[in-house]
mmCIF file of C-alpha atoms in Angstrom:
data_model
loop_
_atom_site.group_PDB
_atom_site.id
_atom_site.type_symbol
_atom_site.label_atom_id
_atom_site.label_comp_id
_atom_site.label_asym_id
_atom_site.label_seq_id
_atom_site.Cartn_x
_atom_site.Cartn_y
_atom_site.Cartn_z
ATOM 1 C CA MET A 1 87.275 100.014 187.409
ATOM 2 C CA LYS A 2 84.142 98.593 184.484
ATOM 3 C CA ASN A 3 82.505 101.207 182.993
ATOM 4 C CA ASN A 4 78.596 100.314 182.387
ATOM 5 C CA ARG A 5 77.066 102.416 179.774
ATOM 6 C CA THR A 6 73.547 101.798 178.603
ATOM 7 C CA ILE A 7 71.934 103.280 174.772
ATOM 8 C CA GLN A 8 69.119 104.364 175.076
ATOM 9 C CA GLN A 9 66.115 104.543 172.167
ATOM 10 C CA LEU A 10 65.095 108.504 171.836
ATOM 11 C CA GLU A 11 61.128 108.094 170.779
ATOM 12 C CA VAL A 12 61.213 110.990 167.408
ATOM 13 C CA SER A 13 58.510 111.053 165.563
ATOM 14 C CA SER A 14 58.152 110.945 161.792
ATOM 15 C CA SER A 15 58.266 114.521 161.065
ATOM 16 C CA LEU A 16 61.080 115.348 163.068
ATOM 17 C CA HIS A 17 63.116 111.632 161.360
ATOM 18 C CA ASP A 18 62.474 112.659 157.734
ATOM 19 C CA LYS A 19 63.788 116.416 158.529
ATOM 20 C CA LEU A 20 67.169 115.083 160.288
ATOM 21 C CA MET A 21 67.071 112.802 157.225
ATOM 22 C CA LYS A 22 66.702 115.634 154.568
ATOM 23 C CA SER A 23 69.504 117.870 156.426
ATOM 24 C CA PRO A 24 72.322 116.525 154.728
ATOM 25 C CA VAL A 25 70.506 116.731 151.660
ATOM 26 C CA TYR A 26 69.562 119.937 152.274
ATOM 27 C CA ALA A 27 72.809 121.232 153.481
ATOM 28 C CA GLN A 28 74.559 119.795 150.258
ATOM 29 C CA LYS A 29 71.949 121.894 148.864
ATOM 30 C CA MET A 30 72.888 124.958 150.435
ATOM 31 C CA LYS A 31 76.303 124.509 150.338
ATOM 32 C CA THR A 32 75.735 124.066 145.989
ATOM 33 C CA ARG A 33 73.836 127.017 145.431
ATOM 34 C CA THR A 34 76.315 129.552 147.836
ATOM 35 C CA LEU A 35 78.627 128.394 145.774
ATOM 36 C CA THR A 36 76.913 129.417 142.970
ATOM 37 C CA VAL A 37 76.058 132.866 144.025
ATOM 38 C CA SER A 38 79.861 133.494 145.481
ATOM 39 C CA VAL A 39 80.547 132.643 141.423
ATOM 40 C CA ILE A 40 78.337 134.572 140.087
ATOM 41 C CA THR A 41 79.279 138.209 141.839
ATOM 42 C CA THR A 42 82.901 136.992 141.496
ATOM 43 C CA LEU A 43 82.526 137.419 138.155
ATOM 44 C CA LEU A 44 80.046 140.176 137.372
ATOM 45 C CA ILE A 45 82.864 141.818 140.069
ATOM 46 C CA LEU A 46 85.717 141.099 137.537
ATOM 47 C CA ILE A 47 83.837 142.010 134.320
ATOM 48 C CA ASN A 48 82.515 145.222 136.180
ATOM 49 C CA ILE A 49 86.114 146.171 136.893
ATOM 50 C CA VAL A 50 87.503 144.718 133.158
ATOM 51 C CA TYR A 51 84.543 147.228 132.375
ATOM 52 C CA TYR A 52 85.877 150.675 134.679
ATOM 53 C CA ILE A 53 89.531 150.078 133.413
ATOM 54 C CA SER A 54 88.127 150.127 129.883
ATOM 55 C CA ASN A 55 85.852 152.926 130.029
ATOM 56 C CA GLN A 56 89.053 154.708 131.363
ATOM 57 C CA GLU A 57 91.430 154.037 129.217
ATOM 58 C CA ASN A 58 88.797 156.012 126.924
ATOM 59 C CA LEU A 59 88.645 158.639 128.527
ATOM 60 C CA ALA A 60 92.148 159.502 129.292
ATOM 61 C CA GLU A 61 92.715 158.602 125.361
ATOM 62 C CA ASN A 62 89.690 160.657 124.214
ATOM 63 C CA GLN A 63 90.601 163.574 126.687
ATOM 64 C CA ILE A 64 94.325 163.506 125.320
ATOM 65 C CA LEU A 65 92.610 164.197 122.014
ATOM 66 C CA GLU A 66 90.311 166.683 123.257
ATOM 67 C CA SER A 67 93.644 168.748 124.729
ATOM 68 C CA GLN A 68 95.496 168.802 121.232
ATOM 69 C CA TYR A 69 92.559 169.797 119.223
ATOM 70 C CA ALA A 70 91.454 172.010 121.625
ATOM 71 C CA ASN A 71 94.783 173.347 121.961
ATOM 72 C CA PHE A 72 95.678 172.897 117.801
ATOM 73 C CA GLY A 73 96.080 176.841 116.732
ATOM 74 C CA SER A 74 96.269 178.333 119.762
ATOM 75 C CA ASP A 75 99.379 179.570 119.206
ATOM 76 C CA LEU A 76 98.864 180.394 115.448
ATOM 77 C CA SER A 77 99.093 184.740 115.044
ATOM 78 C CA ILE A 78 96.480 186.005 112.953
#
């Protein structure tokens, strides 16, 4: 049994043809833009985490120093 396939030409308007021809370029631009936004977002999150951790260490250090000075002399009698 022989399969006879005929190719029909599809009439497309020039504006649709232009859009179809530009779609791979547009898709690549969107992919690049999405990747750029993802990298920037990841970097900002990492910077915020590092900043938060360093502030927590400084806060803990300050609390230790304050508690040592706050308790200094509490066991001294007059």
